[in-house]
Structure formats: C-alpha cells, structure tokens
Amino acid sequence: MAAGLLLLPLLLPLLPPPGRGQGFGQTRFVCTSVPLDGDMCAAAALGTGSAEELKSTVLQLRETVLQQKETIMNQKETIRELTAKLGRCESQSVVEPPSGDGKGRKPSVSKTTMGDLSRTPAAETLSQLGQTLQSLKTRLENLEQFSRMNSSSQTNNLKDILQNKIDDLEKQVLSRVNSLEEGKFNPRNESEERGKIESTLTSLHQRISDLEKGQKDNRPPDRFQLTFPLRTNYMYAKVKKSLPEMYAFSVCMWIKSNASPGMGTPFSYAVPGQANELVLIEWGNNPMEVLINDKVAKLPFVINDGKWHHICVTWTTRDGVWEAYQDGTQTGSGENLAPYHPIKPQGVLVLGQEQDTLGGGFDATQAFVGELAHFNMWDRKLSPGEVYSLATCSTKAQAGNVIAWAEANIDIYGGATKWTFEACRQLN
C-alpha cells in the first residue's frame, strides 16, 4: 500500500450475533485504503455498498431472535408449571384397596419432584413423562438455533418432530390424569387440575405453531437469494445437480450488483478437460461475456447499477445462434458461438466463482460480488414470450427442467448467505 494512506477497517455485519452456531460463518474485516485528505465516510459508503441495507436486515433479524428467545423462555415456564401440577396431582392421590381384605388402608404414594423416583407403576409413568417434558424443553431451546438453518426441509422436519412429541405428551398426561381421577378423594381439585393441564397443553400447541411460523414464514423453497458480499476466492455456492449433454440451453436469473470493476462471475460450469465449458463473466472493464467451450460472445447487458435485473441467455448448437434478454426484452443476438459443440455432461456447476480447474482454482479478481436469485436452466431455447413471463413473474412462468431454483439444490460455502427473496415484490 502506498505511503500516506490510512487503513479504514470496515465491519460488515452480515451475520447473526455471536453464539449462533448455525450462522453463515465468521464476521470479516475489510481494510480500504483512504487518502490522508480523503473523506472517510464517503470511502466507507463506497466500500460497503449496501451496508445500510445489510445493517437494517441484521437489526431486524436480531429483533426476531430476541422475540424467539422470549417465546422460548415462555415455553420453559409453561413446562415448569406443568411439571409442578403433575407433582401435586400425584401427591394428592391416595389409593385404597377394597375393604375386608384385612390389610387396612394402603399408605399413599407421595412425590415432591419429578426426579424423586419410586418403584410404583405410577411413579414410573410420571418419570417417563418427566423425561418427555425434558426432551421437549431441550428441543424448544434448540428451536431458535434451528430457525437459522437454510433448508426448509429441515424446518419442516423439526416441526413434525416437535408436533409428534407434543401429541405423545398430551396422550400421556391425559391418560395419567384419568387414572388418578379413578381413585381420587377430592373430585373438585382433581377436575380443576385436569382443566389446567388441558389448557396448558392447548397453549403449548399454539405457541409451538407460532414459533414455527416465525421461521421464514414457511417460505416456498424457491423464494430465496444468494448474497456474495466480498470479492474472495473462497465464497461460492455449488449446485448439487450436474448438467446432461445439451444441444441447446436457456439460462435465466435475477441479478443485482454494482461492483467495480466488473461484477465477476455469476456462474461457471466446468467439465473434465475443459474449465470453461459454460461461463457467464464480467471481468475488469470488459462487458459481460458468455463462454462456451472457451469460445466467447459479448453480451449487451447494462445491469451493473445496484438494481435488480432479470437476464436470460439462450443458445443452440446449430450454427451457434445465441440471444440475450434483459428485463424481458431481447437486447442482442449473434451466431457462430461454438457451433455444433454440445454442452458436455457430468461437470461441476458453481455460482459466484470462475473455475480454472474442475470444481476449484478460484481467482478472487473474477469472483461475483452482489446478489443472485432464481437461477434456472432449460435444455431448449425459450421463446420471447416465455422469457417475458419469467421477467414479469407471470403465473405462466415455469422452473427450469434441467436446473430448478430451490434451496435443497444449493450448497453455500465461505460465508455466502441465503436471504428471503420474492421476485417482482421487493425489487429496487
């Protein structure tokens, strides 16, 4: 770094507060050079890009976490109340054998805590119930942590587990209360306890449902975006599915960036022996380009303005004809781009980095900086009408038949993050 410059550390608050084990990675510091007579605030704004938006998002997330924490504390209190009520239920129950057997009255069995175990079947039942309650409490404590996970299938699986656990708990509690009522001596107190337990369980059901609803509002699997905030050689996403052999394709996505110089590489597809089998890249001061088998075509996109844009590129191997669409309108076309060369199968598809080797060899100067969503690919050329439907979020729009945008199909690495995104509703 040249003499006479200051180092301005910029904290990028991209992640939840420390301690959330299922976050997206560690907080990173970026140093930006600023001349001695320069405006440090302006440099900070330039270096952080959408820092204010990210800060607002993080504050909202933290508020949500605090609300979930408060809800979880309520669950703990409910469980403690339920445990105490069951203990009182048992202590108030007195079992008396039939008269005339010469043994007199059998002493009552009393329990002061759920952990005070005895050898009687009733105590064993309550012990099992106590274990169930403890298990439920542990899952509730972990619910906030699981809510930060990225997979909607994991969220649904957690909800099913919790619901099944509560159903089992309800059956055990009501069964035990019924058995206690059969030998009770104080019907009024026992009935009152039963009503309280039923009310508590109903409340617990509702609270679990509300808490689960707060997890990304059970968003559909395609309503998310990927964010690549830094130009690194380790931050990327990988599509789990490879591509088949294709003699035509269409690839479309929503994209947002104002990185300079060049937004980098939104995606790259490499196969054994050819790292540039299919690449979309904007590097340095060059226009965005599409590479097929290392052959290049320049695309007439004007999208590096910090706003969301929908782009599509179509291609057929016959005569190498290609077309480019921006925001639903065709902006360019050409031919002789890798003519009669089929896209090879069994490669690696990476979002956010350009591959110099199969699945790796990333160069930070070519990394994508910005946000990306709804990356879909077809093994045919889309019509102008189909492209327009995608760009306008029409109900007629269809997901890619080769690659469909879904959280379960994408793995993220190195600090790339997933956020909720609804096309055409939160644009710009």
mmCIF file of C-alpha atoms in Angstrom, residues 3 36 43 56 67 73 127 214 216 222 231 320 367 407 411 415-416 419:
data_model
loop_
_atom_site.group_PDB
_atom_site.id
_atom_site.type_symbol
_atom_site.label_atom_id
_atom_site.label_comp_id
_atom_site.label_asym_id
_atom_site.label_seq_id
_atom_site.Cartn_x
_atom_site.Cartn_y
_atom_site.Cartn_z
ATOM 1 C CA ALA A 3 2.655 5.769 1.826
ATOM 2 C CA LEU A 36 -4.983 11.360 4.108
ATOM 3 C CA ALA A 43 -14.912 5.812 1.443
ATOM 4 C CA SER A 56 -31.148 -2.851 8.682
ATOM 5 C CA GLN A 67 -38.663 -12.384 20.137
ATOM 6 C CA MET A 73 -38.474 -18.638 27.832
ATOM 7 C CA SER A 127 -40.809 -40.438 35.478
ATOM 8 C CA GLY A 214 -41.831 -17.333 12.534
ATOM 9 C CA LYS A 216 -39.044 -17.668 7.480
ATOM 10 C CA ASP A 222 -37.602 -21.059 -4.408
ATOM 11 C CA ARG A 231 -14.593 -10.451 -3.654
ATOM 12 C CA GLY A 320 -24.059 -21.421 -32.598
ATOM 13 C CA ALA A 367 -15.426 -13.574 -8.116
ATOM 14 C CA GLU A 407 -32.808 -24.302 -1.531
ATOM 15 C CA ASP A 411 -24.917 -25.677 -1.033
ATOM 16 C CA GLY A 415 -19.664 -17.022 4.050
ATOM 17 C CA ALA A 416 -22.109 -16.709 1.163
ATOM 18 C CA TRP A 419 -31.988 -14.452 2.358
#
